CSV table of C-alpha atoms in Angstrom, one decimal:
chain,number,residue,atom,x,y,z
A,132,UNK,CA,0.0,0.0,0.0
A,133,UNK,CA,2.9,2.4,0.8
A,134,UNK,CA,4.2,2.0,-2.8
A,135,UNK,CA,0.9,2.9,-4.6
A,136,UNK,CA,1.3,4.8,-7.8
A,137,UNK,CA,0.2,8.4,-7.2
A,138,UNK,CA,-1.0,8.7,-10.8
A,139,UNK,CA,-3.1,5.5,-10.4
A,140,UNK,CA,-4.7,7.0,-7.3
A,141,UNK,CA,-5.6,10.1,-9.2
A,142,UNK,CA,-7.3,8.1,-11.9
A,143,UNK,CA,-9.3,6.2,-9.2
A,144,UNK,CA,-10.4,9.4,-7.6
A,145,UNK,CA,-11.5,10.9,-10.9
A,146,UNK,CA,-13.5,7.7,-11.7
A,147,UNK,CA,-15.3,8.0,-8.4
A,148,UNK,CA,-16.2,11.6,-9.0
A,149,UNK,CA,-17.5,10.8,-12.5
A,150,UNK,CA,-19.6,8.0,-11.1
A,151,UNK,CA,-21.2,10.3,-8.5
A,152,UNK,CA,-21.9,13.0,-11.1
A,153,UNK,CA,-23.6,10.4,-13.4
A,154,UNK,CA,-25.9,9.3,-10.6
A,155,UNK,CA,-27.2,12.8,-9.9
A,156,UNK,CA,-26.0,16.2,-8.9
A,157,UNK,CA,-27.7,19.1,-7.2
A,158,UNK,CA,-26.9,22.6,-5.9
A,159,UNK,CA,-28.5,25.6,-4.3
A,160,UNK,CA,-27.5,29.3,-4.2
A,161,UNK,CA,-28.9,32.5,-2.8
A,162,UNK,CA,-30.1,34.0,0.5
A,163,UNK,CA,-33.7,32.9,0.4
A,164,UNK,CA,-33.1,29.1,0.6
A,165,UNK,CA,-35.0,27.3,3.4
A,166,UNK,CA,-34.3,23.8,4.7
A,167,UNK,CA,-34.0,21.5,1.7
A,168,UNK,CA,-32.8,18.0,1.0
A,169,UNK,CA,-31.8,17.5,-2.7
A,170,UNK,CA,-31.4,13.7,-3.2
A,171,UNK,CA,-30.4,12.1,-6.6
A,172,UNK,CA,-33.9,10.6,-7.1
A,173,UNK,CA,-36.1,12.7,-4.7
A,174,UNK,CA,-36.1,15.6,-2.3
A,175,UNK,CA,-37.8,18.4,-0.5
A,176,UNK,CA,-37.5,22.2,-1.0
A,177,UNK,CA,-38.8,25.1,1.0
A,178,UNK,CA,-38.5,28.9,1.3
A,179,UNK,CA,-36.6,30.5,4.1
A,180,UNK,CA,-38.7,30.7,7.3
A,181,UNK,CA,-41.4,28.3,6.2
A,182,UNK,CA,-44.0,27.8,7.6
A,183,UNK,CA,-43.5,31.4,8.8
A,184,UNK,CA,-43.3,34.4,6.5
A,185,UNK,CA,-40.3,34.5,4.3
A,186,UNK,CA,-37.9,37.5,4.3
A,187,UNK,CA,-38.2,40.5,2.0
A,188,UNK,CA,-36.0,40.9,-1.1
A,189,UNK,CA,-34.4,37.4,-1.2
A,190,UNK,CA,-33.7,34.9,-3.9
A,191,UNK,CA,-32.9,31.2,-4.1
A,192,UNK,CA,-32.2,28.9,-7.0
A,193,UNK,CA,-32.0,25.1,-6.7
A,194,UNK,CA,-30.5,23.1,-9.5
A,195,UNK,CA,-31.6,19.5,-9.5
A,196,UNK,CA,-30.2,16.7,-11.7
A,197,UNK,CA,-31.6,13.1,-11.7
A,198,UNK,CA,-30.0,10.2,-13.6
A,199,UNK,CA,-29.9,10.5,-17.3
A,200,UNK,CA,-33.0,9.0,-19.0
A,201,UNK,CA,-35.2,10.1,-16.1
A,202,UNK,CA,-37.4,13.1,-15.8
A,203,UNK,CA,-38.5,15.1,-12.7
A,204,UNK,CA,-41.9,15.9,-11.3
A,205,UNK,CA,-43.0,18.1,-8.4
A,206,UNK,CA,-45.8,18.0,-5.9
A,207,UNK,CA,-46.8,21.1,-3.9
A,208,UNK,CA,-47.6,20.9,-0.2
A,209,UNK,CA,-48.1,24.7,0.0
A,210,UNK,CA,-47.6,27.7,-2.2
A,211,UNK,CA,-48.4,31.2,-0.7
A,212,UNK,CA,-46.3,33.9,-2.3
A,213,UNK,CA,-48.2,37.1,-1.6
A,214,UNK,CA,-47.5,40.8,-2.2
A,215,UNK,CA,-49.6,41.3,-5.4
A,216,UNK,CA,-46.6,41.9,-7.6
A,217,UNK,CA,-45.9,38.9,-9.7
A,218,UNK,CA,-42.9,40.6,-11.3
A,219,UNK,CA,-40.8,40.6,-8.1
A,220,UNK,CA,-42.4,37.8,-6.0
A,221,UNK,CA,-42.9,34.3,-7.6
A,222,UNK,CA,-41.8,30.7,-7.8
A,223,UNK,CA,-40.6,29.5,-11.2
A,224,UNK,CA,-39.7,26.1,-12.5
A,225,UNK,CA,-37.4,25.6,-15.5
A,226,UNK,CA,-36.4,22.7,-17.8
A,227,UNK,CA,-32.6,22.6,-17.6
A,228,UNK,CA,-30.0,24.6,-15.8
A,229,UNK,CA,-27.8,27.5,-16.8
A,230,UNK,CA,-28.4,29.9,-19.7
A,231,UNK,CA,-30.2,27.4,-21.9
A,232,UNK,CA,-33.0,26.7,-19.3
A,233,UNK,CA,-36.6,27.1,-20.4
A,234,UNK,CA,-39.6,28.0,-18.2
A,235,UNK,CA,-42.1,25.3,-17.4
A,236,UNK,CA,-44.4,27.4,-15.2
A,237,UNK,CA,-44.5,30.5,-13.0
A,238,UNK,CA,-46.6,30.9,-9.9
A,239,UNK,CA,-47.5,33.8,-7.6
A,240,UNK,CA,-50.3,34.8,-5.3
A,241,UNK,CA,-51.8,33.9,-1.9
A,242,UNK,CA,-52.8,30.3,-1.1
A,243,UNK,CA,-52.4,29.0,-4.6
A,244,UNK,CA,-53.7,25.4,-5.0
A,245,UNK,CA,-51.5,23.2,-7.3
A,246,UNK,CA,-53.0,19.7,-7.2
A,247,UNK,CA,-51.4,18.3,-10.3
A,248,UNK,CA,-47.9,17.0,-10.7
A,249,UNK,CA,-45.6,19.4,-12.6
A,250,UNK,CA,-43.3,17.4,-14.9
A,251,UNK,CA,-40.0,18.3,-16.7
A,252,UNK,CA,-39.0,17.2,-20.2
A,253,UNK,CA,-35.5,16.2,-19.1
A,254,UNK,CA,-33.3,15.1,-16.2
A,255,UNK,CA,-32.3,18.6,-15.1
A,256,UNK,CA,-34.5,21.3,-13.5
A,257,UNK,CA,-34.0,24.7,-11.9
A,258,UNK,CA,-36.4,26.0,-9.2
A,259,UNK,CA,-36.2,29.8,-8.7
A,260,UNK,CA,-37.9,31.6,-5.8
A,261,UNK,CA,-37.9,35.4,-5.7
A,262,UNK,CA,-39.4,37.7,-3.0
A,263,UNK,CA,-39.9,41.4,-2.9
A,264,UNK,CA,-41.3,43.6,-0.2
A,265,UNK,CA,-44.4,42.0,1.3
A,266,UNK,CA,-46.6,41.8,4.4
A,267,UNK,CA,-47.5,38.2,4.5
A,268,UNK,CA,-47.2,34.8,2.8
A,269,UNK,CA,-45.9,31.5,4.1
A,270,UNK,CA,-43.7,30.9,1.0
A,271,UNK,CA,-43.7,27.3,-0.4
A,272,UNK,CA,-43.0,23.7,0.5
A,273,UNK,CA,-42.8,21.0,-2.2
A,274,UNK,CA,-41.4,17.6,-3.0
A,275,UNK,CA,-39.9,16.1,-6.1
A,276,UNK,CA,-38.9,12.7,-7.5
A,277,UNK,CA,-38.2,11.0,-10.7
A,278,UNK,CA,-41.3,10.3,-12.8
A,279,UNK,CA,-40.9,6.6,-12.0
A,280,UNK,CA,-42.8,7.5,-8.8
A,281,UNK,CA,-46.2,8.8,-10.0
A,282,UNK,CA,-47.6,8.3,-6.5
A,283,UNK,CA,-45.3,10.8,-4.9
A,284,UNK,CA,-46.8,12.6,-1.9
A,285,UNK,CA,-45.5,15.5,0.2
A,286,UNK,CA,-44.1,15.5,3.7
A,287,UNK,CA,-47.2,17.1,5.2
A,288,UNK,CA,-49.8,14.6,3.8
A,289,UNK,CA,-51.5,12.9,6.7
A,290,UNK,CA,-53.3,9.6,7.1
A,291,UNK,CA,-56.6,11.4,7.1
A,292,UNK,CA,-55.9,12.7,3.6
A,293,UNK,CA,-56.3,9.2,2.1
A,294,UNK,CA,-59.8,7.6,2.4
A,295,UNK,CA,-58.6,4.1,1.5
A,296,UNK,CA,-58.1,1.6,4.3
A,297,UNK,CA,-54.9,0.4,2.6
A,298,UNK,CA,-52.7,2.4,0.3
A,299,UNK,CA,-49.1,2.6,-1.1
A,300,UNK,CA,-47.3,5.9,-1.7
A,301,UNK,CA,-43.8,7.2,-2.4
A,302,UNK,CA,-42.2,9.5,0.2
A,303,UNK,CA,-39.5,12.0,-0.9
A,304,UNK,CA,-36.2,12.5,0.8
A,305,UNK,CA,-36.0,15.2,3.4
A,306,UNK,CA,-39.3,15.0,5.3
A,307,UNK,CA,-37.6,15.9,8.5
A,308,UNK,CA,-37.4,19.5,7.2
A,309,UNK,CA,-41.1,19.8,8.0
A,310,UNK,CA,-42.4,21.0,11.3
A,311,UNK,CA,-45.2,18.5,11.4
A,312,UNK,CA,-45.6,16.3,14.5
A,313,UNK,CA,-46.5,12.6,14.7
A,314,UNK,CA,-48.0,10.5,17.5
A,315,UNK,CA,-47.3,6.8,17.7
A,316,UNK,CA,-44.7,4.0,17.7
A,317,UNK,CA,-43.8,1.3,15.3
A,318,UNK,CA,-45.3,-1.6,17.4
A,319,UNK,CA,-48.6,0.2,18.1
A,320,UNK,CA,-49.0,2.2,14.9
A,321,UNK,CA,-49.5,6.0,14.4
A,322,UNK,CA,-52.5,8.2,14.8
A,323,UNK,CA,-54.2,8.9,11.5
A,324,UNK,CA,-53.6,12.7,12.0
A,325,UNK,CA,-49.8,12.1,11.7
A,326,UNK,CA,-47.9,12.9,8.5
A,327,UNK,CA,-47.3,9.5,7.0
A,328,UNK,CA,-43.8,10.1,5.7
A,329,UNK,CA,-42.5,11.6,8.9
A,330,UNK,CA,-44.1,8.6,10.7
A,331,UNK,CA,-42.3,6.3,8.2
A,332,UNK,CA,-38.9,7.8,9.1
A,333,UNK,CA,-39.6,7.5,12.8
A,334,UNK,CA,-40.5,3.8,12.2
A,335,UNK,CA,-37.4,3.2,10.2
A,336,UNK,CA,-39.4,2.2,7.1
A,337,UNK,CA,-37.7,4.9,4.9
A,338,UNK,CA,-34.6,6.9,5.2
A,339,UNK,CA,-34.8,10.7,5.5
A,340,UNK,CA,-31.8,11.0,3.2
A,341,UNK,CA,-33.3,8.8,0.5
A,342,UNK,CA,-37.1,8.6,0.9
A,343,UNK,CA,-38.9,5.5,-0.3
A,344,UNK,CA,-42.1,3.6,-0.8
A,345,UNK,CA,-44.5,3.0,2.1
A,346,UNK,CA,-47.5,0.7,2.5
A,347,UNK,CA,-50.1,1.9,5.0
A,348,UNK,CA,-53.0,0.0,6.6
A,349,UNK,CA,-55.6,1.9,8.6
A,350,UNK,CA,-57.2,0.2,11.7
A,351,UNK,CA,-58.5,0.9,15.1
A,352,UNK,CA,-55.8,2.3,17.4
A,353,UNK,CA,-55.0,2.5,21.1
A,354,UNK,CA,-56.2,5.4,23.3
A,355,UNK,CA,-52.8,6.7,24.3
A,356,UNK,CA,-49.3,6.8,22.9
A,357,UNK,CA,-46.1,7.6,24.8
A,358,UNK,CA,-43.6,10.1,23.4
A,359,UNK,CA,-40.7,8.2,21.8
A,360,UNK,CA,-37.4,9.2,20.1
A,361,UNK,CA,-36.4,7.1,17.1
A,362,UNK,CA,-34.3,7.8,14.0
A,363,UNK,CA,-33.9,11.5,15.0
A,364,UNK,CA,-37.7,12.0,15.2
A,365,UNK,CA,-39.6,12.5,18.5
A,366,UNK,CA,-43.2,11.5,18.5
A,367,UNK,CA,-45.6,13.3,20.9
A,368,UNK,CA,-47.5,11.8,23.7
């Protein structure tokens, strides 16, 4: 090992870096970026201060790359960008990164409801958030994944949001960026008012860093749950 060829070591290092770049890269820049987890196949983005009011006159851009051959789609948990001036306060999604990017959609306004999945045409996307002077607005919170997961949900979706007794959904990476609380434990189950993806991280079913698929069964629960800490999540009593 002491006689390893330095040139060979350099080749190995470059090969590892190329492999990581091929799997998916991501970056963010600006002073308006909230807690975000940008994974290679899913993630979560938010404005600074969410769910409180975001600061005046800030900007953030997130550049997301998923593996080649895949596309990206987004699901909104909340979009509330409000000062009445859509020229200076808005959220914009682009196909691509850099000078060649092309706009997919632009949103502004108070309590905008975006129920549909927003889909890119390629494997790279830019998300841009701009804020001007304003008096209110909670900003935004959204999740993304590759289009292989058409059943993507957000980190704030609760058991009560799904009427089925049994369902399967895809949770994005980064749900511990939410401020939502859960109640329950893995052996006894979780209250249906709990966000299912945060409960899944607490239960160890999915990783906060990677996200993953969950299968949920609704049934009659117990009258009281103790507060427990597991996988960096504390459930409430």
